[in-house]
CSV table of C-alpha atoms (C1' of nucleotides) in Angstrom, one decimal:
chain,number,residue,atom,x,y,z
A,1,UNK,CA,-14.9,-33.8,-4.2
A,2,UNK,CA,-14.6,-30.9,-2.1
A,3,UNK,CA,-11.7,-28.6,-2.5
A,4,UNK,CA,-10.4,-27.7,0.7
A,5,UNK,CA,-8.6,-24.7,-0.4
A,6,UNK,CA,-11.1,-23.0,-1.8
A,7,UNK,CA,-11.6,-19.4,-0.5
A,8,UNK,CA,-14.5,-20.0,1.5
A,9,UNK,CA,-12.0,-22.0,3.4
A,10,UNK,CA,-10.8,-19.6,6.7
A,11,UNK,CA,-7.9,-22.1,8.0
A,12,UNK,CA,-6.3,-22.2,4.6
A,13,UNK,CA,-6.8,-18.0,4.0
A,14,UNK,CA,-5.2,-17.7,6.9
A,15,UNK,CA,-2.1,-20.3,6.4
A,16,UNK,CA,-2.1,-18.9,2.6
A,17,UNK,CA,-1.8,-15.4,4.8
A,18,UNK,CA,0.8,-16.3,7.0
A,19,UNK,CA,3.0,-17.8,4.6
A,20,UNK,CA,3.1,-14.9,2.3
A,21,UNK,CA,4.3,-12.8,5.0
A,22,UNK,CA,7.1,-15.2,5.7
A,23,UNK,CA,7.8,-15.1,2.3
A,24,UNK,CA,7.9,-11.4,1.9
A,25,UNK,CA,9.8,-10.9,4.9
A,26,UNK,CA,12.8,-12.8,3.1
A,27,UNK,CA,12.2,-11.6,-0.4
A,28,UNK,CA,12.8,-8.2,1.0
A,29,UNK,CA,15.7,-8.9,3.4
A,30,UNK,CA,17.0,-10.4,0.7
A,31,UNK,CA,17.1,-7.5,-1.9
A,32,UNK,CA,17.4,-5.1,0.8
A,33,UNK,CA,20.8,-6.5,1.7
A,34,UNK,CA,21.5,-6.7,-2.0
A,35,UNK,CA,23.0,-3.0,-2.7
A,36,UNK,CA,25.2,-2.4,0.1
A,37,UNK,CA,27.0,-5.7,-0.5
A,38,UNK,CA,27.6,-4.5,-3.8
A,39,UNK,CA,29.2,-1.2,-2.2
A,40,UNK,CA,31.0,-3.4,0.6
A,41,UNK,CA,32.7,-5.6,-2.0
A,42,UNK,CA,34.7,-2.2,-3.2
A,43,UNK,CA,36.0,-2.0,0.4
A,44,UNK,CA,36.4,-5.7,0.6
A,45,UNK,CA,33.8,-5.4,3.3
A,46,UNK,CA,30.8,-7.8,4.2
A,47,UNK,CA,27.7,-7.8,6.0
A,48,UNK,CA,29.5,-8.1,8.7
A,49,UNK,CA,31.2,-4.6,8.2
A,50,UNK,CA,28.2,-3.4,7.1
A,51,UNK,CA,26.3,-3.9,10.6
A,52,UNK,CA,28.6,-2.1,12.8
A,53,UNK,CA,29.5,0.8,10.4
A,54,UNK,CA,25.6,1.4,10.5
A,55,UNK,CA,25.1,0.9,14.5
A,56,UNK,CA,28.3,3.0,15.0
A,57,UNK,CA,27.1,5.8,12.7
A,58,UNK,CA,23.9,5.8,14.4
A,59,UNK,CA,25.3,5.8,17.7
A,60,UNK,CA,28.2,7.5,18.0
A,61,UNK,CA,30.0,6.8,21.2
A,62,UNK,CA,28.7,3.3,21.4
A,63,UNK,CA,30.9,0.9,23.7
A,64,UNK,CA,32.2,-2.0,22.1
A,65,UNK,CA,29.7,-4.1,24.9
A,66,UNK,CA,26.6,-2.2,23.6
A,67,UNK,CA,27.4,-3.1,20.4
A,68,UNK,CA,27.5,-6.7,20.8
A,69,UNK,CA,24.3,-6.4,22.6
A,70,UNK,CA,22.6,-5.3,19.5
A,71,UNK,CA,24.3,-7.8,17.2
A,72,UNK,CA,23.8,-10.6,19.4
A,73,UNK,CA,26.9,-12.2,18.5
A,74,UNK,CA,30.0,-12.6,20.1
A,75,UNK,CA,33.0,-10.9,21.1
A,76,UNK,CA,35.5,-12.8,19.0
A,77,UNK,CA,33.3,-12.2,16.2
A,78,UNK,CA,32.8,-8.6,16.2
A,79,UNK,CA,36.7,-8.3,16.9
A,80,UNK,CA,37.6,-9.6,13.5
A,81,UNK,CA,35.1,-7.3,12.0
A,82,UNK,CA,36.0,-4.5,14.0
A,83,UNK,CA,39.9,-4.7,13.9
A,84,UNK,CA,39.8,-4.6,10.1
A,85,UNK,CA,37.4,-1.4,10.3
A,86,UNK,CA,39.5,0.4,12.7
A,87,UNK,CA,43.2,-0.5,10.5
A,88,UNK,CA,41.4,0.7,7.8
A,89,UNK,CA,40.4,3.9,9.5
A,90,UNK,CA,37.2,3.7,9.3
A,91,UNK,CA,36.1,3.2,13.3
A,92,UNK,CA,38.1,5.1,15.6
A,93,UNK,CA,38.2,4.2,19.6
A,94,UNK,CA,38.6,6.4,22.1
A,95,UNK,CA,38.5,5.1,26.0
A,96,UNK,CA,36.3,6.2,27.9
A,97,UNK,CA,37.1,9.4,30.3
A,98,UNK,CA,34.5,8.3,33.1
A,99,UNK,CA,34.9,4.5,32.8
A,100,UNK,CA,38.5,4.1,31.2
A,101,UNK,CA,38.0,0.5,30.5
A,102,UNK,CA,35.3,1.4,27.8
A,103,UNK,CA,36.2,2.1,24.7
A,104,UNK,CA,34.0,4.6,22.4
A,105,UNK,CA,33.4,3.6,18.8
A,106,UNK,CA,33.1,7.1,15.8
A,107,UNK,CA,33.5,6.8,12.8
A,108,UNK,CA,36.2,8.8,11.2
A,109,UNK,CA,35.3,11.2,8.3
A,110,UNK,CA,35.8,8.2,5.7
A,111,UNK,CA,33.8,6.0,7.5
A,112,UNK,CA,31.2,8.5,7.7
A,113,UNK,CA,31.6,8.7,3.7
A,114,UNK,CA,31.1,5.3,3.4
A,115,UNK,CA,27.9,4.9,6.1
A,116,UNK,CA,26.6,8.0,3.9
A,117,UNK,CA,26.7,5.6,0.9
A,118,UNK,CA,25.6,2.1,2.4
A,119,UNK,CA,22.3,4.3,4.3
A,120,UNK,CA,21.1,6.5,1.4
A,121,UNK,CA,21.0,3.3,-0.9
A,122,UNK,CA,19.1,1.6,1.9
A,123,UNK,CA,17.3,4.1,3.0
A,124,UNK,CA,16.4,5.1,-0.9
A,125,UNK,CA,14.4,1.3,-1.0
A,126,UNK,CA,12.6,2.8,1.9
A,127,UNK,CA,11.7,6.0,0.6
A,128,UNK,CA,10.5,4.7,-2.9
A,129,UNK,CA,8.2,2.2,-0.9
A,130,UNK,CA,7.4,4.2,1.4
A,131,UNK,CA,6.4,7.4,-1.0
A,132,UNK,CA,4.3,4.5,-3.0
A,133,UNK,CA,2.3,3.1,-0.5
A,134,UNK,CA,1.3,5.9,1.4
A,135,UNK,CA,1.1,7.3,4.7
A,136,UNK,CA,-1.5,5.2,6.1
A,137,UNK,CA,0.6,1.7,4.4
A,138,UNK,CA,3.3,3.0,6.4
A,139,UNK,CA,2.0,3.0,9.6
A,140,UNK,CA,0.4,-0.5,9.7
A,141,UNK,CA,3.6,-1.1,8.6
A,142,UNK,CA,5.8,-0.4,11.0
A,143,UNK,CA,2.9,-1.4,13.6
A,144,UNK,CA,2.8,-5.0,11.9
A,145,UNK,CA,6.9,-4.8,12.3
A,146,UNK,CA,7.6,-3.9,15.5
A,147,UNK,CA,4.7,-7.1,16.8
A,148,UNK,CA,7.6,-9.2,14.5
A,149,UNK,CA,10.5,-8.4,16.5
A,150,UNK,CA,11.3,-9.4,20.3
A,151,UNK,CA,9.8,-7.5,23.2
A,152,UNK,CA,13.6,-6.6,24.1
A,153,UNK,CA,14.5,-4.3,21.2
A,154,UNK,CA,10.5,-3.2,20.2
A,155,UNK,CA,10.7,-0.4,22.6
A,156,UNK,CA,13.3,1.3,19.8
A,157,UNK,CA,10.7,2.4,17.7
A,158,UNK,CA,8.3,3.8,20.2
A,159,UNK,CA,7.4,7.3,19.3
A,160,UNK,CA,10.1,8.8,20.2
A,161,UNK,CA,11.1,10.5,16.4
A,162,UNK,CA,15.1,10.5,16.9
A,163,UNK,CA,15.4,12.5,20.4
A,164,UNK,CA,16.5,9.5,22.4
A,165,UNK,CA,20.1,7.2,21.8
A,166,UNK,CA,19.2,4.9,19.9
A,167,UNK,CA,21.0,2.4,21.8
A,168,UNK,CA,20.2,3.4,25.1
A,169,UNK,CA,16.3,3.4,24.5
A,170,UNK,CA,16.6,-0.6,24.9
A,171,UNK,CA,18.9,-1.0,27.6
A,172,UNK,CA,16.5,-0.4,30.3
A,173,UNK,CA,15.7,-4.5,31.3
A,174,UNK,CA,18.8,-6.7,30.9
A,175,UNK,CA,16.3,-9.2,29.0
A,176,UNK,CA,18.1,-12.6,28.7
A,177,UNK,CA,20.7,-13.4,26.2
A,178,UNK,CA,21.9,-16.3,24.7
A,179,UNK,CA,25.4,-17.5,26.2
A,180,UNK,CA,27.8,-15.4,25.0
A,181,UNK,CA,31.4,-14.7,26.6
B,1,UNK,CA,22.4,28.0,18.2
B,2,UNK,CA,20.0,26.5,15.8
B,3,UNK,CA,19.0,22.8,16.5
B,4,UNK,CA,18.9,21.0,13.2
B,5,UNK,CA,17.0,18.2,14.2
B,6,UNK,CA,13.8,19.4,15.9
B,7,UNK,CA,11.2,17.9,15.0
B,8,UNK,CA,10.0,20.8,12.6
B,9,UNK,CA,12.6,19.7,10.5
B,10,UNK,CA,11.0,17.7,7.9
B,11,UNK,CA,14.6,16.6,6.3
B,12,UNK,CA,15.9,15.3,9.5
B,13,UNK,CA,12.2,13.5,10.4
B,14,UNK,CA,12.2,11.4,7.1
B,15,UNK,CA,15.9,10.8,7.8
B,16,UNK,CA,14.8,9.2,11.1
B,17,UNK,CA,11.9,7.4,9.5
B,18,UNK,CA,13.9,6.0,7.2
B,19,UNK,CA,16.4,4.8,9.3
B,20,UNK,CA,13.9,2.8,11.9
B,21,UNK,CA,12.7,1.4,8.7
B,22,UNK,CA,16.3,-0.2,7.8
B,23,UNK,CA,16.4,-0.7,11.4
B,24,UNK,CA,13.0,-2.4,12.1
B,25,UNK,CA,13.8,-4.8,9.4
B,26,UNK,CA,17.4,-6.4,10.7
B,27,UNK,CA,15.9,-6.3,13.9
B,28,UNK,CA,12.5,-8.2,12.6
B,29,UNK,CA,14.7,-10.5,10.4
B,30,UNK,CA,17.0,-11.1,13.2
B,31,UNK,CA,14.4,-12.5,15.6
B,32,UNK,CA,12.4,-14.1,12.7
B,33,UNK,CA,15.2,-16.4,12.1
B,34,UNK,CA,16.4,-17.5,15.8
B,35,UNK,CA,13.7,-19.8,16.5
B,36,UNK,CA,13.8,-21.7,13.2
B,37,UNK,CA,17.8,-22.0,14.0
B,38,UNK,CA,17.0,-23.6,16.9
B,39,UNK,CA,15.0,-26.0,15.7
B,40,UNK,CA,17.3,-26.7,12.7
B,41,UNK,CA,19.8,-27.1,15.1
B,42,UNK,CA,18.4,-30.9,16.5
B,43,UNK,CA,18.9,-32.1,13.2
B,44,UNK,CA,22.3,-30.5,12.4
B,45,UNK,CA,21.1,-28.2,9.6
B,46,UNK,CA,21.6,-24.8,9.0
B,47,UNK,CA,19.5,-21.9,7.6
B,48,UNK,CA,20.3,-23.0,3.8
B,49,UNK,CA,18.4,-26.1,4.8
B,50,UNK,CA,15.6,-24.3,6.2
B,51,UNK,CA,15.4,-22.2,2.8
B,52,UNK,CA,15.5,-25.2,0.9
B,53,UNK,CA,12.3,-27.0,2.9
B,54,UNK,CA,10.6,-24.1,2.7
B,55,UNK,CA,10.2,-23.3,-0.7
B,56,UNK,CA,10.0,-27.1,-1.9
B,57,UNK,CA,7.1,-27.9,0.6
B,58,UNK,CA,5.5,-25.1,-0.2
B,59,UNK,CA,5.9,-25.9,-4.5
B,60,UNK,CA,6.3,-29.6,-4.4
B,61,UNK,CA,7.4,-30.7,-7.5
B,62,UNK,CA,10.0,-27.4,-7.7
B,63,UNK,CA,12.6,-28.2,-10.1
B,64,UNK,CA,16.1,-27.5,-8.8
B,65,UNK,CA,17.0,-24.5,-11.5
B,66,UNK,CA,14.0,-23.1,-9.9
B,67,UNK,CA,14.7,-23.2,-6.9
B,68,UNK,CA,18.1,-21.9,-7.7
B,69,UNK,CA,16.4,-19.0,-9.4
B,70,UNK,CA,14.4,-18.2,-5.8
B,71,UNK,CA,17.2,-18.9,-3.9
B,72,UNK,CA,19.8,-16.6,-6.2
B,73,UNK,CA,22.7,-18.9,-4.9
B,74,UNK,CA,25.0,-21.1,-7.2
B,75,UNK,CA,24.0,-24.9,-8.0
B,76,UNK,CA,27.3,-25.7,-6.2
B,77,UNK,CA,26.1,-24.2,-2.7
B,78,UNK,CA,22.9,-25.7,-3.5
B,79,UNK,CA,23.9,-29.3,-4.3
B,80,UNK,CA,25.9,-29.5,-0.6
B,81,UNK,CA,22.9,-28.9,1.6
B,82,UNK,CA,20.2,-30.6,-1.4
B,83,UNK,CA,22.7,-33.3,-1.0
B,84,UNK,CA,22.2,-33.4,2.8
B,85,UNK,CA,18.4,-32.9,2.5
B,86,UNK,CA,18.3,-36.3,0.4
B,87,UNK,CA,21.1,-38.3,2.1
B,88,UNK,CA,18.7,-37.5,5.7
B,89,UNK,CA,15.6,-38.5,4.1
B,90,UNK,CA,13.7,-34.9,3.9
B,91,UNK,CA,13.9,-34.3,0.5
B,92,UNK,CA,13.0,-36.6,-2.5
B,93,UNK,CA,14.2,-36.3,-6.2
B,94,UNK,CA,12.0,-37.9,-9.0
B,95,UNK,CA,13.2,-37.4,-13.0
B,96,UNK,CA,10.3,-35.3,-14.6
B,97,UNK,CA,8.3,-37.4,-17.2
B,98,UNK,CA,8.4,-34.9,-19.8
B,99,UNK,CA,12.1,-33.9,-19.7
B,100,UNK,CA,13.5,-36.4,-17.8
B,101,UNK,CA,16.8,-34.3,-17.1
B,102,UNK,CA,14.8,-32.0,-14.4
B,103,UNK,CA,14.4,-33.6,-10.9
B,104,UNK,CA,11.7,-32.5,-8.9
B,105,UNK,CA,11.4,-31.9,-5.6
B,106,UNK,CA,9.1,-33.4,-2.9
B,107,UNK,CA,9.5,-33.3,0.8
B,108,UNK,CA,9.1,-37.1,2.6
B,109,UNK,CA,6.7,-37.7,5.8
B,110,UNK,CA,9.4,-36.8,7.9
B,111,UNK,CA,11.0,-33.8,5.9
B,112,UNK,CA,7.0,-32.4,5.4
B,113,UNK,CA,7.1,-33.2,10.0
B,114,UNK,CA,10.1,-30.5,9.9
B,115,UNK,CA,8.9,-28.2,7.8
B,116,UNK,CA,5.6,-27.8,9.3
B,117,UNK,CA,7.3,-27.5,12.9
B,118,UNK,CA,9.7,-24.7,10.7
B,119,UNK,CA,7.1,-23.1,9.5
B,120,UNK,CA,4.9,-22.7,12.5
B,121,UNK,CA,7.0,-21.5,14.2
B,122,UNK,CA,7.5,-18.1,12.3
B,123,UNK,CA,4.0,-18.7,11.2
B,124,UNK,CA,3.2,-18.4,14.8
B,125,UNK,CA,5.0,-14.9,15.2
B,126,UNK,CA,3.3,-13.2,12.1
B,127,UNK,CA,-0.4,-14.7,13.5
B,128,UNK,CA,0.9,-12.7,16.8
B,129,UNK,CA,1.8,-9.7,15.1
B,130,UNK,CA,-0.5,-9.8,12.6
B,131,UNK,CA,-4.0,-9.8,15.1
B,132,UNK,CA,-2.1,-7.0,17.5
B,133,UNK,CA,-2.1,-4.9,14.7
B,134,UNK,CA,-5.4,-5.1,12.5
B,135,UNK,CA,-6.1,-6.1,9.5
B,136,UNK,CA,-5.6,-2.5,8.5
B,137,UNK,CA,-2.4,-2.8,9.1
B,138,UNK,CA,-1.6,-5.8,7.5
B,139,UNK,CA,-2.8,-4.3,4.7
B,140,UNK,CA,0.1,-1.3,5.0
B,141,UNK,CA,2.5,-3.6,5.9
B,142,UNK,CA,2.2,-6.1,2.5
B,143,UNK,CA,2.0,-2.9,0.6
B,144,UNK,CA,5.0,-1.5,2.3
B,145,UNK,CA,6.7,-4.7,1.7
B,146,UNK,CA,6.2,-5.3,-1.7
B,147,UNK,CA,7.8,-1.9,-2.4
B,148,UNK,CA,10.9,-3.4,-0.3
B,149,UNK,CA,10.7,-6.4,-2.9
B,150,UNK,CA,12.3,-6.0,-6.3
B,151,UNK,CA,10.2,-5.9,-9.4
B,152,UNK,CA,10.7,-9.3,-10.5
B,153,UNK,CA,9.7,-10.9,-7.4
B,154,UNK,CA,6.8,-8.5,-6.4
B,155,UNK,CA,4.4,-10.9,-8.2
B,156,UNK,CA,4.6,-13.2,-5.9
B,157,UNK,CA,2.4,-11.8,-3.8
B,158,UNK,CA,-0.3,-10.6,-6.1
B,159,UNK,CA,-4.2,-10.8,-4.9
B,160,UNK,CA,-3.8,-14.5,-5.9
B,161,UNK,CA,-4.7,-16.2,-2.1
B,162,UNK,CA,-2.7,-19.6,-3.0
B,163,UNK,CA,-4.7,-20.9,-6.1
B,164,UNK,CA,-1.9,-20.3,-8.3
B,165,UNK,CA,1.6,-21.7,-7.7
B,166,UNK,CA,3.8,-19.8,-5.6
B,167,UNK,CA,7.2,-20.1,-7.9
B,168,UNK,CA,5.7,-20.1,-11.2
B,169,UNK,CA,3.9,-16.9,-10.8
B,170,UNK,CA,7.0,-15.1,-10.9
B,171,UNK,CA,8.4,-16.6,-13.9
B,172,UNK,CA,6.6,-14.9,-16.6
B,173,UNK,CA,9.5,-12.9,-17.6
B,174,UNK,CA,13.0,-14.2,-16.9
B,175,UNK,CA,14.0,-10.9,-15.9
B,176,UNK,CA,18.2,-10.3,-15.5
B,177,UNK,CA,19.4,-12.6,-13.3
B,178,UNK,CA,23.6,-12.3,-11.9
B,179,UNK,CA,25.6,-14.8,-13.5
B,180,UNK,CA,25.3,-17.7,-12.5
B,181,UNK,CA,26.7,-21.2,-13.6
C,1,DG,C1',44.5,-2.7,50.1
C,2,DT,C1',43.6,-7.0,48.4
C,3,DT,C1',40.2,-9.5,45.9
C,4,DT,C1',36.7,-9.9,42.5
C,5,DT,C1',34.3,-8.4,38.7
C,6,DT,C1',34.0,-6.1,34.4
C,7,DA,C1',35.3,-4.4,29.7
C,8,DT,C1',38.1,-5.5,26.2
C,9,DG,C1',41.1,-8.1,23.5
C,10,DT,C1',43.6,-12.3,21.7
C,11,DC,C1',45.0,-17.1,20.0
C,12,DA,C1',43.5,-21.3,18.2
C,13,DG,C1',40.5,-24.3,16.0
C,14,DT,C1',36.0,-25.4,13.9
C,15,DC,C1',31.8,-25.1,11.1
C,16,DA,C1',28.3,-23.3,7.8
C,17,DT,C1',27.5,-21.2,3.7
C,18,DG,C1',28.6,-18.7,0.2
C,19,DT,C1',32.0,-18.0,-4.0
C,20,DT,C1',34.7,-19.3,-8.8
C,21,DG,C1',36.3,-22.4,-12.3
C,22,DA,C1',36.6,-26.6,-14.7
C,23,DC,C1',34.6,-30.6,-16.1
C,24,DT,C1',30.9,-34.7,-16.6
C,25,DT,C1',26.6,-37.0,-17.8
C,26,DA,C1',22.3,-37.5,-19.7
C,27,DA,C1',18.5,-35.8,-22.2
C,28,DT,C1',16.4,-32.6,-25.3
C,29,DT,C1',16.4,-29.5,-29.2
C,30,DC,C1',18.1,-27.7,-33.5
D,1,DG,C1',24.8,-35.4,-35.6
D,2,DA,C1',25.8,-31.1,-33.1
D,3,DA,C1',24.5,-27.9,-29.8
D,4,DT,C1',22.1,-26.8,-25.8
D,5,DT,C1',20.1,-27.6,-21.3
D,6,DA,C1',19.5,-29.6,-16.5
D,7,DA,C1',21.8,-31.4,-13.1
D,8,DG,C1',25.8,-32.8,-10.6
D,9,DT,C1',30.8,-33.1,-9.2
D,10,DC,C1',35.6,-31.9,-7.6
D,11,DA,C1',38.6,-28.5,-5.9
D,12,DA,C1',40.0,-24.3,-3.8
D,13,DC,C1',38.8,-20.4,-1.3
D,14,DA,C1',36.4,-16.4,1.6
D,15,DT,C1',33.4,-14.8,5.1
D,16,DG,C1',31.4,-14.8,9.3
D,17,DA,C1',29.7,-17.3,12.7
D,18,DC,C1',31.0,-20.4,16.8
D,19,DT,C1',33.6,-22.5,21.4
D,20,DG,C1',37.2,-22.5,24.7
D,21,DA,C1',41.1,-20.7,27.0
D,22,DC,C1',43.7,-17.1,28.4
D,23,DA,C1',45.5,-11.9,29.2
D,24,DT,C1',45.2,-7.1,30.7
D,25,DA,C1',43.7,-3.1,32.7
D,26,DA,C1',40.4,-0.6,35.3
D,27,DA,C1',36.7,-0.4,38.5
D,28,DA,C1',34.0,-2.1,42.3
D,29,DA,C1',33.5,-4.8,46.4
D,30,DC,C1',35.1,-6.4,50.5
DNA sequence: GTTTTTATGTCAGTCATGTTGACTTAATTC
DNA sequence: GAATTAAGTCAACATGACTGACATAAAAAC
């Protein structure tokens, strides 16, 4: 009988291939998340916290509209999130001087404190693979990740090594959203 | 006045580098998920469905304290969407015939229908992104991820190209687990 | 200068998915 | 026979999404 999974077999290599990468793609998301909801849970924050905390840290100024942009989710979502992060002074708003309607998230000093903590544990599961793999690893790496996300937000990690607003590097094409308010 | 972050700055470039790492993945994970939602979405299932197709059509015959253990969620989240997965005719449970207390898991004709469309589909995005960026770089990028993984589940993804079975590789040694009922 | 649009926020209700804790049943192991 | 294991159930609760409707202030368009 023949065995059509042998390794001679190219359809099932490449199905095999496919799936692992699937499969590491939530292994890793999965542990990734793992230590900052550990930290979170001190605060009594989630995920949820977590996401604009990091996008606010890393964008300081950021309008409230730019941030559900890169969350894709809606208003009356983040407001929940956000309202608990600014009464427990850790997002401060400040309207905007140009456009008064916009209002500019910081984070205060403890909020900074706390992004400090959530990044460098992150950040550390990055370094450690990074550092093991190698230089080389790492740039098929991020090569490989930036073909797995959307044309809309790949233009982030062009070469551009920090200079450029986050943010703003993706807000060039409006690039269709899903209904939101 | 001294700019800290040019790009001679070695601290601040790993800093960056780090950071579109944490950012490439919720960005990749993001967009990796949204088309499976959609799909799940026709049948009224969620993405705790989706997990649970996954892993049993690709280890058919999965006991449900193993999939628990890849899953890392409680029996009692399990059992509601299981429970679905059974009542809608995608998953089957047969009593082991060694120990008859485990139930293994199969997928039926229709559930195996779903999960190939499920699986395709992100299957699809990593075949994409996988022949944009060379084999080289796939290379990198499994290295790279396996780092991400944690220990015990790094196993997984071995040199093994599908001849062993996907969940029992892992489970060599039980390795600490939270608590879980 | 009135009207329209935009940015933001809010109230109310719903749903999906996770949690803890307590308990049951059946089968296997000691 | 007693203890352990695999699986499942009931109940209560938390988080973070969602939709829909409405409110306010500022800016832009006419």
């Amino acid at each position: 009988m023949t065995d059509i999974k042998t390794a001679a077999n190219p359809l099932f290599l490449r199905e095999e291939e496919l799936r692992q990468g699937i499969e590491m793609l939530f292994f890793a998301y999965r542990d990734f998340t793992s230590e900052p909801d550990r930290i979170l849970a001190e605060y009594d924050f989630g995920r949820a916290h977590h996401r604009v905390i990091y996008f606010v840290g890393r964008n300081p100024g950021l309008a409230v509209s730019e941030l559900l942009d890169v969350l894709q989710i809606t208003k009356q979502s983040l407001s929940r999130v956000l309202g608990q992060l600014v009464r427990e002074g850790i997002v401060e708003q400040k309207p905007g001087t140009e456009d008064r309607r916009r209002r500019h998230l910081h984070l205060t000093t403890r909020g900074y404190e706390l992004e400090r903590r959530l990044t460098e544990s992150q950040a550390a599961r990055f370094a450690r693979a990074y550092r093991a793999a190698g230089a080389e690893a790492v740039e098929g790496f991020r090569t490989v990740m930036q073909g797995l996300i959307n044309e809309r937000d790949r233009g982030r990690f062009d070469k551009r090594a920090g200079e450029r607003a986050a943010v703003k590097a993706a807000t060039g094409k409006p690039a269709a959203r899903g209904r939101r308010d």
